[in-house]
Amino acid sequence: MPEITIRPLAPDDAMPYDLLLLADPSRELVDSYLADAAVFLAETGDRIVGVLVLSPLTDALVEVKNVAVEPALQGQGIGRALIQHAIGIAGRKGFKTICIGTANSSIGQLHLYQKLGFEVSRIKEDFFIRNYPEPIYENGIQARHMIVLAKPL
Ligand code: ACO
């Protein structure tokens, strides 16, 4: 894996929409959760290569709203490092559970999150049909439902 550092977004950093929209193609939805979220950047040198967005849902529950890695650097462990960072921060801040939602079609993401100890907790039926104007296909499967996975901290 390339050497990376993970740090909070600083006030003079541009919001990395190119990365955020990789994980969530709706700019409207992204903007709706950025307002009260903590954003972290993964950097190699001075290049931003990944993003992580954490949003508290209750005093006990925090959600990874968005995680993305620059396409050319995917598959080298940066996504795993970002999720592990989220788990560490959430635990230190006293949350009891961390959750993450992804599509039924997001096979690689479901693999990654379960390997990191998340378990399927519920399904938001037809989430991607209701919230996105265009059909989304991944791995030859239509994204219809959101699978929510949770991990106790
Ligand atoms: N297919 C199969 N396995 C995959 C895939 C995939 N598409 N992506 C990751 N994995 C597996 C890897 O094989 C690896 O497993 P291993 O430990 O058994 O070898 C594990 O997941 C970790 O892989 P990383 O290299 O850490 O993953 P990466 O750096 O590519 O980051 C991420 C994963 C964030 C999903 C990245 O691929 C990405 O940015 N994708 C596009 C955006 C996206 O889909 N984001 C998540 C949407 S859900 C949300 O944001 C809440």
GROMACS .gro file of N, CA, C and O in nm, residues 22-145:
model
  496
   22LEU      N    1  -1.794   0.959  -0.628
   22LEU     CA    2  -1.766   0.819  -0.664
   22LEU      C    3  -1.848   0.725  -0.577
   22LEU      O    4  -1.897   0.621  -0.622
   23ALA      N    5  -1.860   0.761  -0.451
   23ALA     CA    6  -1.931   0.675  -0.356
   23ALA      C    7  -2.080   0.700  -0.359
   23ALA      O    8  -2.158   0.611  -0.324
   24ASP      N    9  -2.119   0.821  -0.397
   24ASP     CA   10  -2.259   0.859  -0.392
   24ASP      C   11  -2.285   0.958  -0.506
   24ASP      O   12  -2.248   1.074  -0.497
   25PRO      N   13  -2.348   0.910  -0.614
   25PRO     CA   14  -2.361   0.995  -0.732
   25PRO      C   15  -2.460   1.112  -0.717
   25PRO      O   16  -2.474   1.192  -0.808
   26SER      N   17  -2.527   1.123  -0.603
   26SER     CA   18  -2.622   1.234  -0.586
   26SER      C   19  -2.557   1.349  -0.509
   26SER      O   20  -2.537   1.342  -0.388
   27ARG      N   21  -2.526   1.458  -0.581
   27ARG     CA   22  -2.468   1.576  -0.516
   27ARG      C   23  -2.562   1.629  -0.407
   27ARG      O   24  -2.521   1.676  -0.302
   28GLU      N   25  -2.692   1.617  -0.435
   28GLU     CA   26  -2.792   1.665  -0.339
   28GLU      C   27  -2.783   1.587  -0.207
   28GLU      O   28  -2.781   1.645  -0.099
   29LEU      N   29  -2.776   1.455  -0.218
   29LEU     CA   30  -2.766   1.373  -0.096
   29LEU      C   31  -2.633   1.400  -0.024
   29LEU      O   32  -2.628   1.412   0.098
   30VAL      N   33  -2.524   1.411  -0.103
   30VAL     CA   34  -2.393   1.438  -0.042
   30VAL      C   35  -2.400   1.568   0.038
   30VAL      O   36  -2.362   1.574   0.155
   31ASP      N   37  -2.451   1.674  -0.025
   31ASP     CA   38  -2.457   1.803   0.044
   31ASP      C   39  -2.545   1.795   0.169
   31ASP      O   40  -2.518   1.859   0.269
   32SER      N   41  -2.650   1.712   0.163
   32SER     CA   42  -2.741   1.705   0.278
   32SER      C   43  -2.672   1.646   0.400
   32SER      O   44  -2.702   1.683   0.513
   33TYR      N   45  -2.576   1.553   0.381
   33TYR     CA   46  -2.513   1.496   0.500
   33TYR      C   47  -2.379   1.562   0.534
   33TYR      O   48  -2.328   1.541   0.644
   34LEU      N   49  -2.325   1.645   0.445
   34LEU     CA   50  -2.198   1.710   0.479
   34LEU      C   51  -2.216   1.814   0.589
   34LEU      O   52  -2.124   1.842   0.667
   35ALA      N   53  -2.336   1.872   0.598
   35ALA     CA   54  -2.358   1.985   0.689
   35ALA      C   55  -2.315   1.954   0.833
   35ALA      O   56  -2.248   2.035   0.895
   36ASP      N   57  -2.353   1.835   0.884
   36ASP     CA   58  -2.318   1.808   1.024
   36ASP      C   59  -2.228   1.684   1.036
   36ASP      O   60  -2.239   1.605   1.128
   37ALA      N   61  -2.136   1.671   0.940
   37ALA     CA   62  -2.050   1.552   0.939
   37ALA      C   63  -1.904   1.591   0.963
   37ALA      O   64  -1.866   1.707   0.948
   38ALA      N   65  -1.824   1.491   1.000
   38ALA     CA   66  -1.678   1.509   1.008
   38ALA      C   67  -1.618   1.447   0.882
   38ALA      O   68  -1.649   1.332   0.847
   39VAL      N   69  -1.534   1.525   0.813
   39VAL     CA   70  -1.475   1.479   0.688
   39VAL      C   71  -1.325   1.458   0.709
   39VAL      O   72  -1.257   1.542   0.769
   40PHE      N   73  -1.275   1.346   0.662
   40PHE     CA   74  -1.131   1.314   0.672
   40PHE      C   75  -1.076   1.290   0.532
   40PHE      O   76  -1.147   1.238   0.444
   41LEU      N   77  -0.949   1.327   0.514
   41LEU     CA   78  -0.883   1.308   0.385
   41LEU      C   79  -0.767   1.210   0.401
   41LEU      O   80  -0.695   1.216   0.502
   42ALA      N   81  -0.750   1.124   0.302
   42ALA     CA   82  -0.629   1.041   0.295
   42ALA      C   83  -0.536   1.107   0.194
   42ALA      O   84  -0.580   1.142   0.083
   43GLU      N   85  -0.411   1.122   0.231
   43GLU     CA   86  -0.314   1.191   0.144
   43GLU      C   87  -0.192   1.104   0.123
   43GLU      O   88  -0.147   1.035   0.215
   44THR      N   89  -0.136   1.111   0.003
   44THR     CA   90   0.000   1.062  -0.018
   44THR      C   91   0.079   1.188  -0.054
   44THR      O   92   0.049   1.253  -0.154
   45GLY      N   93   0.177   1.223   0.025
   45GLY     CA   94   0.245   1.352   0.005
   45GLY      C   95   0.141   1.461   0.018
   45GLY      O   96   0.065   1.464   0.115
   46ASP      N   97   0.130   1.547  -0.085
   46ASP     CA   98   0.027   1.652  -0.076
   46ASP      C   99  -0.088   1.625  -0.171
   46ASP      O  100  -0.163   1.713  -0.209
   47ARG      N  101  -0.104   1.500  -0.211
   47ARG     CA  102  -0.212   1.463  -0.303
   47ARG      C  103  -0.324   1.394  -0.226
   47ARG      O  104  -0.299   1.300  -0.151
   48ILE      N  105  -0.447   1.443  -0.245
   48ILE     CA  106  -0.564   1.383  -0.178
   48ILE      C  107  -0.605   1.259  -0.257
   48ILE      O  108  -0.637   1.269  -0.376
   49VAL      N  109  -0.607   1.144  -0.192
   49VAL     CA  110  -0.636   1.019  -0.263
   49VAL      C  111  -0.758   0.945  -0.207
   49VAL      O  112  -0.800   0.844  -0.263
   50GLY      N  113  -0.812   0.996  -0.096
   50GLY     CA  114  -0.928   0.928  -0.039
   50GLY      C  115  -1.005   1.020   0.052
   50GLY      O  116  -0.953   1.123   0.098
   51VAL      N  117  -1.131   0.984   0.076
   51VAL     CA  118  -1.215   1.064   0.164
   51VAL      C  119  -1.300   0.972   0.251
   51VAL      O  120  -1.330   0.858   0.212
   52LEU      N  121  -1.335   1.024   0.368
   52LEU     CA  122  -1.419   0.951   0.464
   52LEU      C  123  -1.511   1.053   0.529
   52LEU      O  124  -1.465   1.160   0.571
   53VAL      N  125  -1.639   1.021   0.535
   53VAL     CA  126  -1.736   1.112   0.598
   53VAL      C  127  -1.808   1.037   0.709
   53VAL      O  128  -1.868   0.931   0.683
   54LEU      N  129  -1.801   1.094   0.829
   54LEU     CA  130  -1.863   1.031   0.946
   54LEU      C  131  -1.971   1.124   0.999
   54LEU      O  132  -1.946   1.242   1.021
   55SER      N  133  -2.088   1.067   1.025
   55SER     CA  134  -2.199   1.151   1.068
   55SER      C  135  -2.269   1.086   1.188
   55SER      O  136  -2.314   0.972   1.178
   56PRO      N  137  -2.279   1.159   1.301
   56PRO     CA  138  -2.350   1.099   1.415
   56PRO      C  139  -2.500   1.093   1.388
   56PRO      O  140  -2.558   1.190   1.341
   57LEU      N  141  -2.561   0.978   1.416
   57LEU     CA  142  -2.707   0.965   1.400
   57LEU      C  143  -2.776   0.984   1.535
   57LEU      O  144  -2.885   1.041   1.541
   58THR      N  145  -2.713   0.933   1.641
   58THR     CA  146  -2.760   0.954   1.779
   58THR      C  147  -2.633   0.967   1.864
   58THR      O  148  -2.522   0.960   1.810
   59ASP      N  149  -2.649   0.982   1.997
   59ASP     CA  150  -2.530   0.988   2.084
   59ASP      C  151  -2.452   0.857   2.081
   59ASP      O  152  -2.333   0.853   2.110
   60ALA      N  153  -2.520   0.748   2.045
   60ALA     CA  154  -2.456   0.616   2.050
   60ALA      C  155  -2.417   0.561   1.914
   60ALA      O  156  -2.336   0.469   1.904
   61LEU      N  157  -2.477   0.616   1.810
   61LEU     CA  158  -2.462   0.556   1.676
   61LEU      C  159  -2.404   0.656   1.577
   61LEU      O  160  -2.455   0.767   1.563
   62VAL      N  161  -2.297   0.615   1.508
   62VAL     CA  162  -2.236   0.701   1.406
   62VAL      C  163  -2.235   0.623   1.274
   62VAL      O  164  -2.220   0.501   1.274
   63GLU      N  165  -2.253   0.696   1.163
   63GLU     CA  166  -2.258   0.630   1.033
   63GLU      C  167  -2.143   0.677   0.944
   63GLU      O  168  -2.113   0.796   0.938
   64VAL      N  169  -2.081   0.582   0.876
   64VAL     CA  170  -1.989   0.617   0.766
   64VAL      C  171  -2.079   0.650   0.647
   64VAL      O  172  -2.141   0.561   0.589
   65LYS      N  173  -2.090   0.777   0.616
   65LYS     CA  174  -2.181   0.819   0.509
   65LYS      C  175  -2.117   0.804   0.372
   65LYS      O  176  -2.186   0.789   0.272
   66ASN      N  177  -1.983   0.815   0.368
   66ASN     CA  178  -1.916   0.815   0.238
   66ASN      C  179  -1.771   0.773   0.259
   66ASN      O  180  -1.705   0.821   0.351
   67VAL      N  181  -1.725   0.682   0.176
   67VAL     CA  182  -1.583   0.647   0.175
   67VAL      C  183  -1.545   0.623   0.030
   67VAL      O  184  -1.618   0.556  -0.044
   68ALA      N  185  -1.435   0.683  -0.013
   68ALA     CA  186  -1.395   0.667  -0.154
   68ALA      C  187  -1.245   0.685  -0.168
   68ALA      O  188  -1.182   0.760  -0.094
   69VAL      N  189  -1.192   0.614  -0.266
   69VAL     CA  190  -1.049   0.617  -0.298
   69VAL      C  191  -1.035   0.648  -0.446
   69VAL      O  192  -1.113   0.598  -0.528
   70GLU      N  193  -0.937   0.730  -0.478
   70GLU     CA  194  -0.909   0.763  -0.619
   70GLU      C  195  -0.899   0.634  -0.701
   70GLU      O  196  -0.828   0.540  -0.660
   71PRO      N  197  -0.969   0.627  -0.815
   71PRO     CA  198  -0.974   0.500  -0.890
   71PRO      C  199  -0.838   0.436  -0.916
   71PRO      O  200  -0.823   0.314  -0.900
   72ALA      N  201  -0.737   0.516  -0.952
   72ALA     CA  202  -0.606   0.456  -0.986
   72ALA      C  203  -0.540   0.390  -0.866
   72ALA      O  204  -0.449   0.307  -0.883
   73LEU      N  205  -0.584   0.424  -0.745
   73LEU     CA  206  -0.520   0.369  -0.624
   73LEU      C  207  -0.610   0.271  -0.549
   73LEU      O  208  -0.577   0.227  -0.439
   74GLN      N  209  -0.725   0.237  -0.610
   74GLN     CA  210  -0.813   0.141  -0.542
   74GLN      C  211  -0.749   0.002  -0.540
   74GLN      O  212  -0.665  -0.029  -0.624
   75GLY      N  213  -0.788  -0.077  -0.443
   75GLY     CA  214  -0.738  -0.214  -0.435
   75GLY      C  215  -0.601  -0.226  -0.371
   75GLY      O  216  -0.538  -0.331  -0.379
   76GLN      N  217  -0.555  -0.120  -0.306
   76GLN     CA  218  -0.422  -0.124  -0.243
   76GLN      C  219  -0.429  -0.104  -0.092
   76GLN      O  220  -0.327  -0.075  -0.029
   77GLY      N  221  -0.548  -0.113  -0.035
   77GLY     CA  222  -0.559  -0.109   0.111
   77GLY      C  223  -0.598   0.026   0.169
   77GLY      O  224  -0.613   0.039   0.290
   78ILE      N  225  -0.617   0.128   0.083
   78ILE     CA  226  -0.648   0.261   0.137
   78ILE      C  227  -0.791   0.265   0.193
   78ILE      O  228  -0.816   0.321   0.299
   79GLY      N  229  -0.885   0.200   0.122
   79GLY     CA  230  -1.022   0.195   0.171
   79GLY      C  231  -1.030   0.125   0.306
   79GLY      O  232  -1.097   0.172   0.399
   80ARG      N  233  -0.959   0.016   0.318
   80ARG     CA  234  -0.954  -0.057   0.447
   80ARG      C  235  -0.899   0.036   0.556
   80ARG      O  236  -0.955   0.043   0.666
   81ALA      N  237  -0.792   0.110   0.525
   81ALA     CA  238  -0.732   0.201   0.625
   81ALA      C  239  -0.831   0.311   0.664
   81ALA      O  240  -0.839   0.348   0.782
   82LEU      N  241  -0.908   0.360   0.568
   82LEU     CA  242  -1.006   0.465   0.600
   82LEU      C  243  -1.116   0.412   0.691
   82LEU      O  244  -1.156   0.477   0.788
   83ILE      N  245  -1.165   0.292   0.663
   83ILE     CA  246  -1.271   0.236   0.749
   83ILE      C  247  -1.214   0.205   0.888
   83ILE      O  248  -1.280   0.229   0.990
   84GLN      N  249  -1.092   0.154   0.893
   84GLN     CA  250  -1.030   0.128   1.024
   84GLN      C  251  -1.014   0.260   1.101
   84GLN      O  252  -1.033   0.264   1.223
   85HIS      N  253  -0.981   0.367   1.030
   85HIS     CA  254  -0.971   0.499   1.093
   85HIS      C  255  -1.107   0.539   1.152
   85HIS      O  256  -1.116   0.587   1.265
   86ALA      N  257  -1.213   0.517   1.074
   86ALA     CA  258  -1.348   0.550   1.121
   86ALA      C  259  -1.382   0.473   1.248
   86ALA      O  260  -1.435   0.529   1.344
   87ILE      N  261  -1.348   0.344   1.249
   87ILE     CA  262  -1.378   0.260   1.366
   87ILE      C  263  -1.302   0.313   1.489
   87ILE      O  264  -1.357   0.326   1.598
   88GLY      N  265  -1.175   0.349   1.468
   88GLY     CA  266  -1.092   0.400   1.579
   88GLY      C  267  -1.146   0.530   1.634
   88GLY      O  268  -1.163   0.547   1.755
   89ILE      N  269  -1.177   0.625   1.547
   89ILE     CA  270  -1.227   0.756   1.590
   89ILE      C  271  -1.361   0.740   1.662
   89ILE      O  272  -1.385   0.799   1.767
   90ALA      N  273  -1.450   0.660   1.602
   90ALA     CA  274  -1.584   0.644   1.661
   90ALA      C  275  -1.574   0.584   1.801
   90ALA      O  276  -1.643   0.628   1.894
   91GLY      N  277  -1.485   0.487   1.818
   91GLY     CA  278  -1.467   0.425   1.950
   91GLY      C  279  -1.413   0.527   2.050
   91GLY      O  280  -1.462   0.538   2.164
   92ARG      N  281  -1.313   0.605   2.009
   92ARG     CA  282  -1.252   0.704   2.101
   92ARG      C  283  -1.351   0.813   2.138
   92ARG      O  284  -1.344   0.870   2.245
   93LYS      N  285  -1.445   0.843   2.048
   93LYS     CA  286  -1.544   0.947   2.078
   93LYS      C  287  -1.661   0.894   2.162
   93LYS      O  288  -1.753   0.968   2.195
   94GLY      N  289  -1.660   0.765   2.191
   94GLY     CA  290  -1.759   0.710   2.283
   94GLY      C  291  -1.886   0.656   2.217
   94GLY      O  292  -1.982   0.622   2.286
   95PHE      N  293  -1.887   0.650   2.083
   95PHE     CA  294  -2.003   0.587   2.019
   95PHE      C  295  -2.004   0.438   2.051
   95PHE      O  296  -1.898   0.377   2.071
   96LYS      N  297  -2.122   0.379   2.053
   96LYS     CA  298  -2.135   0.237   2.086
   96LYS      C  299  -2.140   0.150   1.961
   96LYS      O  300  -2.107   0.032   1.964
   97THR      N  301  -2.187   0.209   1.852
   97THR     CA  302  -2.203   0.133   1.727
   97THR      C  303  -2.166   0.221   1.609
   97THR      O  304  -2.196   0.341   1.609
   98ILE      N  305  -2.103   0.160   1.510
   98ILE     CA  306  -2.076   0.229   1.384
   98ILE      C  307  -2.149   0.154   1.273
   98ILE      O  308  -2.153   0.029   1.275
   99CYS      N  309  -2.213   0.227   1.183
   99CYS     CA  310  -2.283   0.159   1.075
   99CYS      C  311  -2.242   0.216   0.940
   99CYS      O  312  -2.182   0.324   0.931
  100ILE      N  313  -2.275   0.144   0.836
  100ILE     CA  314  -2.242   0.185   0.700
  100ILE      C  315  -2.346   0.123   0.607
  100ILE      O  316  -2.388   0.009   0.628
  101GLY      N  317  -2.388   0.199   0.507
  101GLY     CA  318  -2.488   0.147   0.415
  101GLY      C  319  -2.431   0.138   0.274
  101GLY      O  320  -2.356   0.226   0.232
  102THR      N  321  -2.465   0.032   0.205
  102THR     CA  322  -2.420   0.019   0.067
  102THR      C  323  -2.526  -0.056  -0.013
  102THR      O  324  -2.620  -0.112   0.044
  103ALA      N  325  -2.509  -0.055  -0.145
  103ALA     CA  326  -2.613  -0.116  -0.229
  103ALA      C  327  -2.600  -0.268  -0.232
  103ALA      O  328  -2.492  -0.324  -0.216
  104ASN      N  329  -2.713  -0.334  -0.261
  104ASN     CA  330  -2.713  -0.480  -0.278
  104ASN      C  331  -2.618  -0.523  -0.389
  104ASN      O  332  -2.566  -0.633  -0.390
  105SER      N  333  -2.588  -0.430  -0.483
  105SER     CA  334  -2.501  -0.461  -0.598
  105SER      C  335  -2.354  -0.434  -0.571
  105SER      O  336  -2.269  -0.465  -0.654
  106SER      N  337  -2.321  -0.376  -0.455
  106SER     CA  338  -2.183  -0.335  -0.425
  106SER      C  339  -2.106  -0.451  -0.362
  106SER      O  340  -2.079  -0.453  -0.241
  107ILE      N  341  -2.072  -0.549  -0.446
  107ILE     CA  342  -2.016  -0.674  -0.396
  107ILE      C  343  -1.883  -0.652  -0.321
  107ILE      O  344  -1.862  -0.705  -0.212
  108GLY      N  345  -1.793  -0.572  -0.382
  108GLY     CA  346  -1.662  -0.548  -0.319
  108GLY      C  347  -1.676  -0.476  -0.186
  108GLY      O  348  -1.605  -0.508  -0.089
  109GLN      N  349  -1.768  -0.380  -0.179
  109GLN     CA  350  -1.788  -0.305  -0.056
  109GLN      C  351  -1.844  -0.397   0.054
  109GLN      O  352  -1.799  -0.393   0.169
  110LEU      N  353  -1.940  -0.482   0.017
  110LEU     CA  354  -1.998  -0.575   0.115
  110LEU      C  355  -1.889  -0.669   0.168
  110LEU      O  356  -1.886  -0.702   0.288
  111HIS      N  357  -1.799  -0.708   0.079
  111HIS     CA  358  -1.685  -0.794   0.117
  111HIS      C  359  -1.597  -0.720   0.219
  111HIS      O  360  -1.565  -0.772   0.326
  112LEU      N  361  -1.558  -0.597   0.182
  112LEU     CA  362  -1.467  -0.520   0.268
  112LEU      C  363  -1.528  -0.495   0.406
  112LEU      O  364  -1.462  -0.519   0.509
  113TYR      N  365  -1.652  -0.449   0.411
  113TYR     CA  366  -1.709  -0.411   0.541
  113TYR      C  367  -1.725  -0.535   0.631
  113TYR      O  368  -1.699  -0.529   0.752
  114GLN      N  369  -1.767  -0.648   0.572
  114GLN     CA  370  -1.783  -0.768   0.656
  114GLN      C  371  -1.648  -0.819   0.704
  114GLN      O  372  -1.635  -0.867   0.816
  115LYS      N  373  -1.545  -0.806   0.619
  115LYS     CA  374  -1.411  -0.848   0.666
  115LYS      C  375  -1.363  -0.763   0.782
  115LYS      O  376  -1.282  -0.806   0.864
  116LEU      N  377  -1.414  -0.638   0.790
  116LEU     CA  378  -1.372  -0.550   0.900
  116LEU      C  379  -1.467  -0.561   1.020
  116LEU      O  380  -1.460  -0.479   1.112
  117GLY      N  381  -1.555  -0.659   1.019
  117GLY     CA  382  -1.635  -0.687   1.140
  117GLY      C  383  -1.775  -0.630   1.139
  117GLY      O  384  -1.847  -0.641   1.238
  118PHE      N  385  -1.816  -0.568   1.028
  118PHE     CA  386  -1.954  -0.520   1.020
  118PHE      C  387  -2.045  -0.639   0.985
  118PHE      O  388  -2.005  -0.726   0.908
  119GLU      N  389  -2.168  -0.636   1.041
  119GLU     CA  390  -2.265  -0.741   1.008
  119GLU      C  391  -2.392  -0.676   0.954
  119GLU      O  392  -2.431  -0.568   1.000
  120VAL      N  393  -2.457  -0.746   0.861
  120VAL     CA  394  -2.582  -0.692   0.805
  120VAL      C  395  -2.682  -0.672   0.918
  120VAL      O  396  -2.706  -0.762   0.998
  121SER      N  397  -2.739  -0.550   0.927
  121SER     CA  398  -2.834  -0.526   1.036
  121SER      C  399  -2.975  -0.497   0.984
  121SER      O  400  -3.072  -0.531   1.048
  122ARG      N  401  -2.985  -0.429   0.869
  122ARG     CA  402  -3.120  -0.412   0.813
  122ARG      C  403  -3.111  -0.375   0.666
  122ARG      O  404  -3.002  -0.347   0.615
  123ILE      N  405  -3.225  -0.375   0.602
  123ILE     CA  406  -3.231  -0.343   0.459
  123ILE      C  407  -3.331  -0.230   0.439
  123ILE      O  408  -3.444  -0.236   0.490
  124LYS      N  409  -3.285  -0.124   0.371
  124LYS     CA  410  -3.378  -0.016   0.334
  124LYS      C  411  -3.426  -0.047   0.193
  124LYS      O  412  -3.355  -0.024   0.094
  125GLU      N  413  -3.546  -0.102   0.186
  125GLU     CA  414  -3.596  -0.153   0.057
  125GLU      C  415  -3.617  -0.040  -0.043
  125GLU      O  416  -3.671   0.065  -0.008
  126ASP      N  417  -3.572  -0.066  -0.166
  126ASP     CA  418  -3.590   0.026  -0.280
  126ASP      C  419  -3.525   0.163  -0.259
  126ASP      O  420  -3.561   0.259  -0.327
  127PHE      N  421  -3.429   0.173  -0.170
  127PHE     CA  422  -3.364   0.301  -0.140
  127PHE      C  423  -3.308   0.366  -0.267
  127PHE      O  424  -3.325   0.486  -0.290
  128PHE      N  425  -3.240   0.286  -0.349
  128PHE     CA  426  -3.172   0.344  -0.467
  128PHE      C  427  -3.271   0.374  -0.580
  128PHE      O  428  -3.245   0.457  -0.665
  129ILE      N  429  -3.384   0.309  -0.580
  129ILE     CA  430  -3.488   0.338  -0.678
  129ILE      C  431  -3.556   0.470  -0.641
  129ILE      O  432  -3.585   0.554  -0.726
  130ARG      N  433  -3.580   0.486  -0.510
  130ARG     CA  434  -3.653   0.604  -0.465
  130ARG      C  435  -3.568   0.731  -0.466
  130ARG      O  436  -3.619   0.840  -0.486
  131ASN      N  437  -3.438   0.719  -0.441
  131ASN     CA  438  -3.355   0.838  -0.419
  131ASN      C  439  -3.267   0.882  -0.534
  131ASN      O  440  -3.204   0.987  -0.525
  132TYR      N  441  -3.259   0.803  -0.641
  132TYR     CA  442  -3.172   0.838  -0.754
  132TYR      C  443  -3.254   0.838  -0.882
  132TYR      O  444  -3.333   0.745  -0.905
  133PRO      N  445  -3.235   0.941  -0.966
  133PRO     CA  446  -3.321   0.953  -1.085
  133PRO      C  447  -3.294   0.845  -1.190
  133PRO      O  448  -3.385   0.803  -1.259
  134GLU      N  449  -3.167   0.802  -1.201
  134GLU     CA  450  -3.132   0.704  -1.304
  134GLU      C  451  -3.107   0.568  -1.239
  134GLU      O  452  -3.052   0.563  -1.128
  135PRO      N  453  -3.138   0.458  -1.308
  135PRO     CA  454  -3.102   0.327  -1.252
  135PRO      C  455  -2.950   0.314  -1.240
  135PRO      O  456  -2.876   0.363  -1.325
  136ILE      N  457  -2.904   0.250  -1.134
  136ILE     CA  458  -2.760   0.229  -1.112
  136ILE      C  459  -2.734   0.078  -1.124
  136ILE      O  460  -2.807  -0.002  -1.061
  137TYR      N  461  -2.635   0.042  -1.204
  137TYR     CA  462  -2.595  -0.099  -1.217
  137TYR      C  463  -2.450  -0.114  -1.176
  137TYR      O  464  -2.366  -0.032  -1.213
  138GLU      N  465  -2.421  -0.219  -1.100
  138GLU     CA  466  -2.282  -0.254  -1.066
  138GLU      C  467  -2.271  -0.406  -1.076
  138GLU      O  468  -2.363  -0.477  -1.031
  139ASN      N  469  -2.161  -0.453  -1.126
  139ASN     CA  470  -2.139  -0.598  -1.134
  139ASN      C  471  -2.256  -0.668  -1.204
  139ASN      O  472  -2.291  -0.782  -1.171
  140GLY      N  473  -2.322  -0.597  -1.298
  140GLY     CA  474  -2.435  -0.655  -1.369
  140GLY      C  475  -2.561  -0.671  -1.286
  140GLY      O  476  -2.655  -0.739  -1.326
  141ILE      N  477  -2.565  -0.603  -1.171
  141ILE     CA  478  -2.681  -0.615  -1.081
  141ILE      C  479  -2.738  -0.474  -1.060
  141ILE      O  480  -2.661  -0.379  -1.041
  142GLN      N  481  -2.871  -0.460  -1.061
  142GLN     CA  482  -2.926  -0.327  -1.034
  142GLN      C  483  -2.920  -0.297  -0.884
  142GLN      O  484  -2.956  -0.380  -0.800
  143ALA      N  485  -2.875  -0.175  -0.853
  143ALA     CA  486  -2.877  -0.128  -0.713
  143ALA      C  487  -3.021  -0.091  -0.679
  143ALA      O  488  -3.076   0.002  -0.735
  144ARG      N  489  -3.081  -0.166  -0.590
  144ARG     CA  490  -3.220  -0.139  -0.551
  144ARG      C  491  -3.227  -0.106  -0.402
  144ARG      O  492  -3.278  -0.003  -0.362
  145HIS      N  493  -3.172  -0.197  -0.321
  145HIS     CA  494  -3.189  -0.185  -0.176
  145HIS      C  495  -3.059  -0.138  -0.110
  145HIS      O  496  -2.950  -0.172  -0.156
   0.00000   0.00000   0.00000
